[in-house]
Amino acid sequence: MARRISQGLFLALFLLLIFATAGLTGAGFDAQSAADIPWPVEAFLNLDPFIALLVALATVTVPATLLFSLIVLVIALFTGRSFCGWVCPMGTLNHAVSETAPGLSAAKKIKANQPARPRHFKYFLLLFSLGAAFFGSALGGLFDPISLVTRGVALTLLPIFNFLASLLIETTAGTASHTAQQLSDSAHDLLSGIVVHANGLLVLGGIWLTLIFAAILFANRYVPRLWCRWICPLGALLGLAGRFGILALHKDESRCTQCKRCEKICSGAASPMPGKPWLRAECDLCLNCVAVCPENALSFGRVRPRAHPQREEAPHPNLKRRHVLTSAAAGMLAVPALRSGSITSSQGRPHPDCIRPPGAMAEDDFLARCIRCGQCMKICPTNALHPAFDEAGLEGLWSPVLIPRIGACEPTCTLCTQVCPTGAIKRLHEDDKTGQNGKQMVVIGTAFFDQGRCLPWAMGTPCTVCEEFCPQSPKAIWLEEVERVVNGKTVKLKLPYVDPSRCSGCGACENACPVNDRAAIRVSSAGETRNPNNRLLL
Amino acid sequence: MSDTPSRRTFLRNTLIGCAGATGLTSGAFLLRDEGRHAQPREATLVRQVRDYTAQPAPAPQLIIATGPPEAAIQKAIDALGGMAQFIRPNEHVVIKPNIGWDRTPLQAANTNPILVAALVRLCFAAGAARVVVTDNSCNDPARCFTRSGIWKHAEEAGAEVILPAPHRFRTIDIGGAVLGKMPVLMPAISAHRFINVPIAKHHGFSHFTGAMKNLYGILGGRRNRLHQRIDESIADLADFIRPTLTVMDATRVLFRNGPQGGDLADTRAVGQVIVSTDPVAVDAYACTLVDVPADKLPYLALGMQRGLGTADLSKITQKEVR
């Protein structure tokens, strides 16, 4: 019971931190307010020692915010995988699906809860990730459970909720009933900033994220908490850390009637039944087995000498040295392999569409930190940030890229820089973006005209929406007044040009361009501050 | 296992679920508005003029009030004979400032929030039952409404601040020379009275943006195409919306890098509030405050042709109050 309350509260807190970003703006705020985020929405990621370890290995530094993960690590040293059973939101979701979806009969459940060989995979994945981190890549973040569940909720569930809520609101608003219209107004105001995104919520390529998240949840029907038992590298890390823990499962073999109730309910497949060695590194400390045992044969307590150590407990996973070394080596080799053909690394040619959020570090440093949690994409008020598919190479899968055609980078917004848990996106001040008050302006790219598509350039039609939307002062788009003879009539036109020394690459021009399918002015990563090799001007 | 539903229960539950969903859907179907919802994205209303002018219409005057915004608007309205001339008790009023950009008040890209709040109070003092402040922003609306200061000040004054959202738009046939069917922000036009509260700004394309151009903010959809025939579009909109009053914020103006500015050096304090029932005259006067001569604005002439007002300031009674 206590465990369920704990799981419920932490899941609720996790969801609250993801959903409730309202309050950044509103009647309660002064005009001068920077519209900052008042609470640490990335708190759960900061608590994750696997992420801290990845970043520490990859960058040989530890961002101060990740030091919070020491709390979880210390707790794990004493109590093993208690985090998995009591706190982790991904674990709670898996747990909930396992318990509520009637996938397995009792007999099958007992069978599914026997320790299975694939459980060793999570250790290999952990070692692979650490090996890759050792060579400077935080790609292990793809497999981190907190990162996974953040992505899962923010980039797959939220867009679905947003779609449904918007549909409902727009449908009720379209009815003739005044009451219904008022209801839809109230619903909108209540939900906006939580599940209703003012500028829509689109996740380019989000279907792959959805399918994977759904598959992980669905797998619980066949093997309860399959993800936690077999794949989760954080679980592996915490299990290893708990080797010399102070709590142990004590089994009274004389009382056991072999009813297997404990095995049926064990969430970690940790062999709680007397007569088998308890798998310390697999145990979630959910205490289900103690609660369910009708004979009081099981109890958790301080570690004390065991009569038959071998028979009663397996304190660590019995991994083959060969497999350990191969996994770590594979992780290390993966980095040069991924980067050999990559055009985004510092040696290679920059990808024009790899426009990173403002404050993003140089690509190598960025990939050493980005764990693909999707917080930046969730928080972006214009829906400009999307998970990369191939823009950043295979290694940069699902790292954030800015797509100006969908949303431009707001001129004074620094929200994405505030939520990054690993410092892959450095914290920026408003002045860093505008270049005012003596600050150097952060540039994420440069706009280029496609003169063959531009109304005034190619079609003798007046239009300078790009100039109007350019937030720079003086503007980064300047106009040349000309007269052209179009079909025998003299037309006064203003031809737009980009001033690359003033352009920040925010994409307001591309976003506003009336050529709707492929804009006549487009931003590419050229000139980005973070990459000297991509510099444009002398 | 007993907790697995039998096939019979499953079928029964499915049937009940389907029946419920069908009931809800048909309920919504019966409630829907044929006129508007049969083709939700298409116009079905005929062309119309939204006339919010007060009747009997007082003779047009151009009031130029100098001073801090709160005092200036009070004096200007007094000079016109008081708000009771324009707003009757229990009327619903829309105040339409410029809340287009993620800029702070000093940057003079949005209407002064104190002026907006003062207007809200004047409307309530005249007996208005409801005052709505709304606009369709260019940047993220929540940021624009917050950082302009208008959300806070207008709400403190008792107004309902309504942010643009997709469900608040309806396609209406504006029926102008170039403006046809366009999505219109419904809370902006659903009222007895409409007070247009622009700010005087330079504009890179149309040279000056003020009263007539401020009405762009009631449109949604792809308004970025309107620039191709900007003067006709502006005149069409001014023809569609006939405001009760136009209150031009010239307390601080943006004289270059319009319409967004971004640098305090682009602005200067003028300390004026210009009020009139004639939007064309307000624009013809205010454009000179940002160094744009009135003859550079073809939309003023178009407005005159359509009888929306006069750009010839010698033809209108001018009053300066301080």
mmCIF file of N, CA and C in Angstrom, chain B residues 115-226:
data_model
loop_
_atom_site.group_PDB
_atom_site.id
_atom_site.type_symbol
_atom_site.label_atom_id
_atom_site.label_comp_id
_atom_site.label_asym_id
_atom_site.label_seq_id
_atom_site.Cartn_x
_atom_site.Cartn_y
_atom_site.Cartn_z
ATOM 1 N N LEU B 115 -2.689 52.794 -20.955
ATOM 2 C CA LEU B 115 -3.745 53.419 -21.753
ATOM 3 C C LEU B 115 -4.910 52.438 -21.944
ATOM 4 N N VAL B 116 -4.578 51.176 -22.213
ATOM 5 C CA VAL B 116 -5.627 50.170 -22.397
ATOM 6 C C VAL B 116 -6.455 50.037 -21.119
ATOM 7 N N ALA B 117 -5.751 49.957 -19.973
ATOM 8 C CA ALA B 117 -6.455 49.799 -18.705
ATOM 9 C C ALA B 117 -7.335 51.015 -18.415
ATOM 10 N N ALA B 118 -6.831 52.218 -18.722
ATOM 11 C CA ALA B 118 -7.614 53.427 -18.476
ATOM 12 C C ALA B 118 -8.893 53.413 -19.306
ATOM 13 N N LEU B 119 -8.775 52.929 -20.559
ATOM 14 C CA LEU B 119 -9.955 52.847 -21.423
ATOM 15 C C LEU B 119 -10.969 51.853 -20.879
ATOM 16 N N VAL B 120 -10.449 50.739 -20.374
ATOM 17 C CA VAL B 120 -11.342 49.730 -19.787
ATOM 18 C C VAL B 120 -12.144 50.369 -18.662
ATOM 19 N N ARG B 121 -11.466 51.135 -17.803
ATOM 20 C CA ARG B 121 -12.150 51.759 -16.660
ATOM 21 C C ARG B 121 -13.184 52.770 -17.140
ATOM 22 N N LEU B 122 -12.832 53.535 -18.182
ATOM 23 C CA LEU B 122 -13.784 54.522 -18.706
ATOM 24 C C LEU B 122 -15.047 53.825 -19.238
ATOM 25 N N CYS B 123 -14.849 52.676 -19.882
ATOM 26 C CA CYS B 123 -16.007 51.942 -20.407
ATOM 27 C C CYS B 123 -16.901 51.479 -19.262
ATOM 28 N N PHE B 124 -16.272 50.928 -18.220
ATOM 29 C CA PHE B 124 -17.077 50.473 -17.081
ATOM 30 C C PHE B 124 -17.776 51.653 -16.408
ATOM 31 N N ALA B 125 -17.058 52.778 -16.328
ATOM 32 C CA ALA B 125 -17.658 53.955 -15.693
ATOM 33 C C ALA B 125 -18.880 54.416 -16.476
ATOM 34 N N ALA B 126 -18.859 54.187 -17.803
ATOM 35 C CA ALA B 126 -20.001 54.580 -18.621
ATOM 36 C C ALA B 126 -21.116 53.528 -18.555
ATOM 37 N N GLY B 127 -20.896 52.451 -17.800
ATOM 38 C CA GLY B 127 -21.964 51.470 -17.603
ATOM 39 C C GLY B 127 -21.824 50.207 -18.410
ATOM 40 N N ALA B 128 -20.685 50.030 -19.085
ATOM 41 C CA ALA B 128 -20.516 48.815 -19.889
ATOM 42 C C ALA B 128 -20.666 47.587 -19.002
ATOM 43 N N ALA B 129 -21.338 46.543 -19.552
ATOM 44 C CA ALA B 129 -21.528 45.328 -18.775
ATOM 45 C C ALA B 129 -20.321 44.410 -18.891
ATOM 46 N N ARG B 130 -19.645 44.499 -20.023
ATOM 47 C CA ARG B 130 -18.551 43.566 -20.269
ATOM 48 C C ARG B 130 -17.558 44.256 -21.192
ATOM 49 N N VAL B 131 -16.289 44.180 -20.838
ATOM 50 C CA VAL B 131 -15.256 44.739 -21.700
ATOM 51 C C VAL B 131 -14.271 43.626 -22.030
ATOM 52 N N VAL B 132 -14.075 43.399 -23.340
ATOM 53 C CA VAL B 132 -13.165 42.346 -23.795
ATOM 54 C C VAL B 132 -11.955 43.001 -24.445
ATOM 55 N N VAL B 133 -10.766 42.526 -24.096
ATOM 56 C CA VAL B 133 -9.542 42.987 -24.742
ATOM 57 C C VAL B 133 -8.958 41.804 -25.493
ATOM 58 N N THR B 134 -8.765 41.967 -26.802
ATOM 59 C CA THR B 134 -8.277 40.827 -27.590
ATOM 60 C C THR B 134 -7.513 41.301 -28.817
ATOM 61 N N ASP B 135 -6.704 40.389 -29.363
ATOM 62 C CA ASP B 135 -5.947 40.658 -30.579
ATOM 63 C C ASP B 135 -5.401 39.319 -31.070
ATOM 64 N N ASN B 136 -5.070 39.222 -32.357
ATOM 65 C CA ASN B 136 -4.411 38.030 -32.868
ATOM 66 C C ASN B 136 -2.942 38.354 -33.102
ATOM 67 N N SER B 137 -2.089 37.838 -32.216
ATOM 68 C CA SER B 137 -0.677 38.222 -32.211
ATOM 69 C C SER B 137 0.099 37.584 -33.353
ATOM 70 N N CYS B 138 1.266 38.153 -33.652
ATOM 71 C CA CYS B 138 2.172 37.561 -34.637
ATOM 72 C C CYS B 138 3.127 36.586 -33.963
ATOM 73 N N ASN B 139 3.687 36.961 -32.810
ATOM 74 C CA ASN B 139 4.510 36.032 -32.032
ATOM 75 C C ASN B 139 3.587 35.164 -31.185
ATOM 76 N N ASP B 140 4.195 34.312 -30.331
ATOM 77 C CA ASP B 140 3.409 33.460 -29.449
ATOM 78 C C ASP B 140 2.471 34.326 -28.602
ATOM 79 N N PRO B 141 1.145 34.110 -28.724
ATOM 80 C CA PRO B 141 0.193 35.021 -28.074
ATOM 81 C C PRO B 141 0.415 35.171 -26.565
ATOM 82 N N ALA B 142 0.674 34.057 -25.878
ATOM 83 C CA ALA B 142 0.808 34.155 -24.423
ATOM 84 C C ALA B 142 1.975 35.068 -24.044
ATOM 85 N N ARG B 143 3.057 34.978 -24.792
ATOM 86 C CA ARG B 143 4.202 35.851 -24.516
ATOM 87 C C ARG B 143 3.869 37.302 -24.844
ATOM 88 N N CYS B 144 3.191 37.519 -25.987
ATOM 89 C CA CYS B 144 2.846 38.880 -26.392
ATOM 90 C C CYS B 144 1.934 39.531 -25.344
ATOM 91 N N PHE B 145 0.899 38.781 -24.938
ATOM 92 C CA PHE B 145 -0.074 39.354 -24.007
ATOM 93 C C PHE B 145 0.577 39.626 -22.653
ATOM 94 N N THR B 146 1.525 38.756 -22.255
ATOM 95 C CA THR B 146 2.178 38.962 -20.963
ATOM 96 C C THR B 146 3.157 40.124 -21.028
ATOM 97 N N ARG B 147 4.075 40.056 -21.993
ATOM 98 C CA ARG B 147 5.182 41.012 -22.002
ATOM 99 C C ARG B 147 4.786 42.390 -22.491
ATOM 100 N N SER B 148 3.632 42.495 -23.146
ATOM 101 C CA SER B 148 3.133 43.827 -23.474
ATOM 102 C C SER B 148 2.596 44.496 -22.214
ATOM 103 N N GLY B 149 2.364 43.710 -21.161
ATOM 104 C CA GLY B 149 1.786 44.245 -19.921
ATOM 105 C C GLY B 149 0.274 44.367 -19.990
ATOM 106 N N ILE B 150 -0.293 44.062 -21.156
ATOM 107 C CA ILE B 150 -1.728 44.308 -21.344
ATOM 108 C C ILE B 150 -2.571 43.278 -20.601
ATOM 109 N N TRP B 151 -2.070 42.036 -20.560
ATOM 110 C CA TRP B 151 -2.822 40.989 -19.862
ATOM 111 C C TRP B 151 -3.062 41.424 -18.410
ATOM 112 N N LYS B 152 -1.980 41.817 -17.745
ATOM 113 C CA LYS B 152 -2.050 42.183 -16.327
ATOM 114 C C LYS B 152 -2.900 43.441 -16.107
ATOM 115 N N HIS B 153 -2.558 44.505 -16.839
ATOM 116 C CA HIS B 153 -3.228 45.780 -16.590
ATOM 117 C C HIS B 153 -4.710 45.738 -16.957
ATOM 118 N N ALA B 154 -5.023 45.113 -18.089
ATOM 119 C CA ALA B 154 -6.424 45.070 -18.520
ATOM 120 C C ALA B 154 -7.252 44.227 -17.560
ATOM 121 N N GLU B 155 -6.683 43.111 -17.102
ATOM 122 C CA GLU B 155 -7.438 42.267 -16.185
ATOM 123 C C GLU B 155 -7.635 42.962 -14.837
ATOM 124 N N GLU B 156 -6.607 43.683 -14.402
ATOM 125 C CA GLU B 156 -6.750 44.420 -13.145
ATOM 126 C C GLU B 156 -7.845 45.472 -13.243
ATOM 127 N N ALA B 157 -8.017 46.010 -14.453
ATOM 128 C CA ALA B 157 -9.055 47.024 -14.642
ATOM 129 C C ALA B 157 -10.437 46.381 -14.795
ATOM 130 N N GLY B 158 -10.483 45.051 -14.827
ATOM 131 C CA GLY B 158 -11.771 44.357 -14.867
ATOM 132 C C GLY B 158 -12.149 43.816 -16.223
ATOM 133 N N ALA B 159 -11.278 43.951 -17.211
ATOM 134 C CA ALA B 159 -11.621 43.471 -18.553
ATOM 135 C C ALA B 159 -11.420 41.962 -18.642
ATOM 136 N N GLU B 160 -12.077 41.365 -19.642
ATOM 137 C CA GLU B 160 -11.847 39.965 -19.962
ATOM 138 C C GLU B 160 -10.799 39.949 -21.054
ATOM 139 N N VAL B 161 -9.657 39.343 -20.778
ATOM 140 C CA VAL B 161 -8.608 39.285 -21.782
ATOM 141 C C VAL B 161 -8.727 37.953 -22.512
ATOM 142 N N ILE B 162 -8.935 38.007 -23.826
ATOM 143 C CA ILE B 162 -9.145 36.775 -24.590
ATOM 144 C C ILE B 162 -8.014 36.584 -25.594
ATOM 145 N N LEU B 163 -7.316 35.466 -25.448
ATOM 146 C CA LEU B 163 -6.212 35.165 -26.357
ATOM 147 C C LEU B 163 -6.754 34.474 -27.608
ATOM 148 N N PRO B 164 -6.087 34.683 -28.735
ATOM 149 C CA PRO B 164 -6.547 34.004 -29.941
ATOM 150 C C PRO B 164 -6.328 32.499 -29.816
ATOM 151 N N ALA B 165 -7.274 31.718 -30.312
ATOM 152 C CA ALA B 165 -7.153 30.252 -30.336
ATOM 153 C C ALA B 165 -7.993 29.784 -31.506
ATOM 154 N N PRO B 166 -7.628 28.656 -32.103
ATOM 155 C CA PRO B 166 -8.319 28.238 -33.335
ATOM 156 C C PRO B 166 -9.847 28.213 -33.217
ATOM 157 N N HIS B 167 -10.361 27.798 -32.046
ATOM 158 C CA HIS B 167 -11.819 27.665 -31.953
ATOM 159 C C HIS B 167 -12.512 29.024 -31.881
ATOM 160 N N ARG B 168 -11.755 30.098 -31.763
ATOM 161 C CA ARG B 168 -12.374 31.420 -31.659
ATOM 162 C C ARG B 168 -12.471 32.118 -33.018
ATOM 163 N N PHE B 169 -12.138 31.413 -34.083
ATOM 164 C CA PHE B 169 -12.216 32.013 -35.423
ATOM 165 C C PHE B 169 -13.374 31.413 -36.217
ATOM 166 N N ARG B 170 -13.997 32.268 -37.064
ATOM 167 C CA ARG B 170 -15.016 31.794 -38.018
ATOM 168 C C ARG B 170 -14.714 32.449 -39.360
ATOM 169 N N THR B 171 -14.968 31.704 -40.405
ATOM 170 C CA THR B 171 -14.744 32.272 -41.722
ATOM 171 C C THR B 171 -15.932 33.139 -42.118
ATOM 172 N N ILE B 172 -15.615 34.363 -42.476
ATOM 173 C CA ILE B 172 -16.661 35.320 -42.821
ATOM 174 C C ILE B 172 -16.297 35.944 -44.166
ATOM 175 N N ASP B 173 -17.283 36.174 -44.985
ATOM 176 C CA ASP B 173 -17.021 36.847 -46.262
ATOM 177 C C ASP B 173 -16.964 38.343 -46.029
ATOM 178 N N ILE B 174 -15.763 38.876 -46.071
ATOM 179 C CA ILE B 174 -15.600 40.301 -45.833
ATOM 180 C C ILE B 174 -16.056 41.079 -47.070
ATOM 181 N N GLY B 175 -15.974 40.434 -48.206
ATOM 182 C CA GLY B 175 -16.563 41.008 -49.410
ATOM 183 C C GLY B 175 -15.932 42.310 -49.865
ATOM 184 N N GLY B 176 -14.661 42.481 -49.615
ATOM 185 C CA GLY B 176 -13.992 43.696 -50.051
ATOM 186 C C GLY B 176 -13.447 43.562 -51.453
ATOM 187 N N ALA B 177 -12.657 44.565 -51.860
ATOM 188 C CA ALA B 177 -12.071 44.531 -53.187
ATOM 189 C C ALA B 177 -11.087 43.371 -53.307
ATOM 190 N N VAL B 178 -10.308 43.127 -52.249
ATOM 191 C CA VAL B 178 -9.384 41.994 -52.287
ATOM 192 C C VAL B 178 -9.645 40.992 -51.171
ATOM 193 N N LEU B 179 -10.206 41.430 -50.060
ATOM 194 C CA LEU B 179 -10.454 40.507 -48.950
ATOM 195 C C LEU B 179 -11.763 39.769 -49.167
ATOM 196 N N GLY B 180 -11.665 38.462 -49.309
ATOM 197 C CA GLY B 180 -12.870 37.660 -49.487
ATOM 198 C C GLY B 180 -13.202 36.961 -48.196
ATOM 199 N N LYS B 181 -13.274 35.622 -48.293
ATOM 200 C CA LYS B 181 -13.570 34.838 -47.108
ATOM 201 C C LYS B 181 -12.311 34.739 -46.252
ATOM 202 N N MET B 182 -12.416 35.218 -45.030
ATOM 203 C CA MET B 182 -11.268 35.168 -44.130
ATOM 204 C C MET B 182 -11.735 34.691 -42.763
ATOM 205 N N PRO B 183 -10.881 33.937 -42.038
ATOM 206 C CA PRO B 183 -11.206 33.601 -40.652
ATOM 207 C C PRO B 183 -11.098 34.866 -39.782
ATOM 208 N N VAL B 184 -12.140 35.109 -39.004
ATOM 209 C CA VAL B 184 -12.179 36.318 -38.178
ATOM 210 C C VAL B 184 -12.243 35.911 -36.709
ATOM 211 N N LEU B 185 -11.502 36.627 -35.876
ATOM 212 C CA LEU B 185 -11.479 36.371 -34.433
ATOM 213 C C LEU B 185 -12.820 36.816 -33.849
ATOM 214 N N MET B 186 -13.684 35.845 -33.538
ATOM 215 C CA MET B 186 -15.060 36.181 -33.164
ATOM 216 C C MET B 186 -15.178 37.070 -31.914
ATOM 217 N N PRO B 187 -14.405 36.814 -30.834
ATOM 218 C CA PRO B 187 -14.553 37.695 -29.667
ATOM 219 C C PRO B 187 -14.238 39.155 -29.991
ATOM 220 N N ALA B 188 -13.503 39.392 -31.072
ATOM 221 C CA ALA B 188 -13.142 40.763 -31.411
ATOM 222 C C ALA B 188 -14.306 41.510 -32.047
ATOM 223 N N ILE B 189 -15.265 40.771 -32.613
ATOM 224 C CA ILE B 189 -16.357 41.477 -33.291
ATOM 225 C C ILE B 189 -17.709 41.207 -32.640
ATOM 226 N N SER B 190 -17.713 40.391 -31.571
ATOM 227 C CA SER B 190 -18.991 40.071 -30.932
ATOM 228 C C SER B 190 -19.252 41.054 -29.791
ATOM 229 N N ALA B 191 -19.722 42.230 -30.118
ATOM 230 C CA ALA B 191 -19.963 43.253 -29.098
ATOM 231 C C ALA B 191 -20.869 44.323 -29.674
ATOM 232 N N HIS B 192 -21.338 45.206 -28.789
ATOM 233 C CA HIS B 192 -22.101 46.352 -29.272
ATOM 234 C C HIS B 192 -21.177 47.460 -29.760
ATOM 235 N N ARG B 193 -20.058 47.622 -29.050
ATOM 236 C CA ARG B 193 -19.131 48.714 -29.369
ATOM 237 C C ARG B 193 -17.724 48.180 -29.559
ATOM 238 N N PHE B 194 -16.984 48.855 -30.416
ATOM 239 C CA PHE B 194 -15.628 48.418 -30.745
ATOM 240 C C PHE B 194 -14.710 49.633 -30.679
ATOM 241 N N ILE B 195 -13.732 49.570 -29.786
ATOM 242 C CA ILE B 195 -12.773 50.679 -29.684
ATOM 243 C C ILE B 195 -11.419 50.188 -30.175
ATOM 244 N N ASN B 196 -10.954 50.831 -31.229
ATOM 245 C CA ASN B 196 -9.681 50.456 -31.832
ATOM 246 C C ASN B 196 -8.568 51.257 -31.145
ATOM 247 N N VAL B 197 -7.584 50.563 -30.567
ATOM 248 C CA VAL B 197 -6.529 51.265 -29.825
ATOM 249 C C VAL B 197 -5.160 50.919 -30.398
ATOM 250 N N PRO B 198 -4.828 51.467 -31.570
ATOM 251 C CA PRO B 198 -3.534 51.155 -32.183
ATOM 252 C C PRO B 198 -2.408 51.957 -31.527
ATOM 253 N N ILE B 199 -1.189 51.646 -31.945
ATOM 254 C CA ILE B 199 -0.044 52.464 -31.564
ATOM 255 C C ILE B 199 0.585 52.964 -32.859
ATOM 256 N N ALA B 200 1.067 54.181 -32.838
ATOM 257 C CA ALA B 200 1.640 54.779 -34.049
ATOM 258 C C ALA B 200 3.031 54.214 -34.273
ATOM 259 N N LYS B 201 3.203 53.528 -35.430
ATOM 260 C CA LYS B 201 4.482 52.873 -35.687
ATOM 261 C C LYS B 201 4.876 53.001 -37.143
ATOM 262 N N HIS B 202 6.180 53.031 -37.340
ATOM 263 C CA HIS B 202 6.733 52.873 -38.679
ATOM 264 C C HIS B 202 6.472 51.432 -39.144
ATOM 265 N N HIS B 203 6.358 51.248 -40.449
ATOM 266 C CA HIS B 203 6.152 49.907 -40.993
ATOM 267 C C HIS B 203 6.961 49.807 -42.273
ATOM 268 N N GLY B 204 7.826 48.811 -42.334
ATOM 269 C CA GLY B 204 8.734 48.705 -43.467
ATOM 270 C C GLY B 204 8.025 48.627 -44.797
ATOM 271 N N PHE B 205 6.844 48.045 -44.812
ATOM 272 C CA PHE B 205 6.190 47.822 -46.089
ATOM 273 C C PHE B 205 5.131 48.878 -46.388
ATOM 274 N N SER B 206 4.225 49.113 -45.434
ATOM 275 C CA SER B 206 3.173 50.091 -45.699
ATOM 276 C C SER B 206 3.548 51.463 -45.122
ATOM 277 N N HIS B 207 4.794 51.650 -44.755
ATOM 278 C CA HIS B 207 5.356 52.911 -44.229
ATOM 279 C C HIS B 207 4.875 53.245 -42.825
ATOM 280 N N PHE B 208 3.557 53.164 -42.620
ATOM 281 C CA PHE B 208 3.009 53.545 -41.324
ATOM 282 C C PHE B 208 1.920 52.549 -40.951
ATOM 283 N N THR B 209 1.919 52.101 -39.697
ATOM 284 C CA THR B 209 0.819 51.284 -39.246
ATOM 285 C C THR B 209 0.148 51.950 -38.060
ATOM 286 N N GLY B 210 -1.143 52.114 -38.190
ATOM 287 C CA GLY B 210 -1.885 52.818 -37.154
ATOM 288 C C GLY B 210 -3.268 52.249 -37.033
ATOM 289 N N ALA B 211 -4.272 53.126 -37.116
ATOM 290 C CA ALA B 211 -5.642 52.713 -36.846
ATOM 291 C C ALA B 211 -6.155 51.698 -37.858
ATOM 292 N N MET B 212 -6.029 52.029 -39.154
ATOM 293 C CA MET B 212 -6.620 51.152 -40.161
ATOM 294 C C MET B 212 -5.886 49.826 -40.233
ATOM 295 N N LYS B 213 -4.564 49.878 -40.189
ATOM 296 C CA LYS B 213 -3.771 48.645 -40.282
ATOM 297 C C LYS B 213 -3.928 47.777 -39.032
ATOM 298 N N ASN B 214 -4.217 48.383 -37.892
ATOM 299 C CA ASN B 214 -4.367 47.627 -36.641
ATOM 300 C C ASN B 214 -5.488 46.599 -36.725
ATOM 301 N N LEU B 215 -6.429 46.827 -37.649
ATOM 302 C CA LEU B 215 -7.565 45.905 -37.764
ATOM 303 C C LEU B 215 -7.152 44.550 -38.340
ATOM 304 N N TYR B 216 -5.940 44.457 -38.899
ATOM 305 C CA TYR B 216 -5.402 43.151 -39.305
ATOM 306 C C TYR B 216 -5.497 42.151 -38.161
ATOM 307 N N GLY B 217 -5.422 42.665 -36.947
ATOM 308 C CA GLY B 217 -5.412 41.802 -35.768
ATOM 309 C C GLY B 217 -6.705 41.071 -35.506
ATOM 310 N N ILE B 218 -7.770 41.347 -36.255
ATOM 311 C CA ILE B 218 -8.980 40.545 -36.066
ATOM 312 C C ILE B 218 -9.010 39.376 -37.045
ATOM 313 N N LEU B 219 -8.020 39.349 -37.960
ATOM 314 C CA LEU B 219 -8.012 38.290 -38.965
ATOM 315 C C LEU B 219 -7.136 37.130 -38.524
ATOM 316 N N GLY B 220 -7.493 35.941 -38.983
ATOM 317 C CA GLY B 220 -6.636 34.781 -38.784
ATOM 318 C C GLY B 220 -6.247 34.242 -40.138
ATOM 319 N N GLY B 221 -5.904 32.975 -40.201
ATOM 320 C CA GLY B 221 -5.590 32.359 -41.481
ATOM 321 C C GLY B 221 -4.312 32.903 -42.077
ATOM 322 N N ARG B 222 -4.246 32.868 -43.380
ATOM 323 C CA ARG B 222 -2.992 33.226 -44.028
ATOM 324 C C ARG B 222 -2.984 34.704 -44.401
ATOM 325 N N ARG B 223 -2.879 35.530 -43.364
ATOM 326 C CA ARG B 223 -2.915 36.963 -43.659
ATOM 327 C C ARG B 223 -1.602 37.441 -44.250
ATOM 328 N N ASN B 224 -0.579 36.561 -44.309
ATOM 329 C CA ASN B 224 0.686 36.999 -44.910
ATOM 330 C C ASN B 224 0.588 37.201 -46.420
ATOM 331 N N ARG B 225 -0.550 36.797 -47.013
ATOM 332 C CA ARG B 225 -0.707 37.029 -48.455
ATOM 333 C C ARG B 225 -1.266 38.418 -48.761
ATOM 334 N N LEU B 226 -1.805 39.059 -47.703
ATOM 335 C CA LEU B 226 -2.480 40.337 -47.939
ATOM 336 C C LEU B 226 -1.510 41.429 -48.375
#
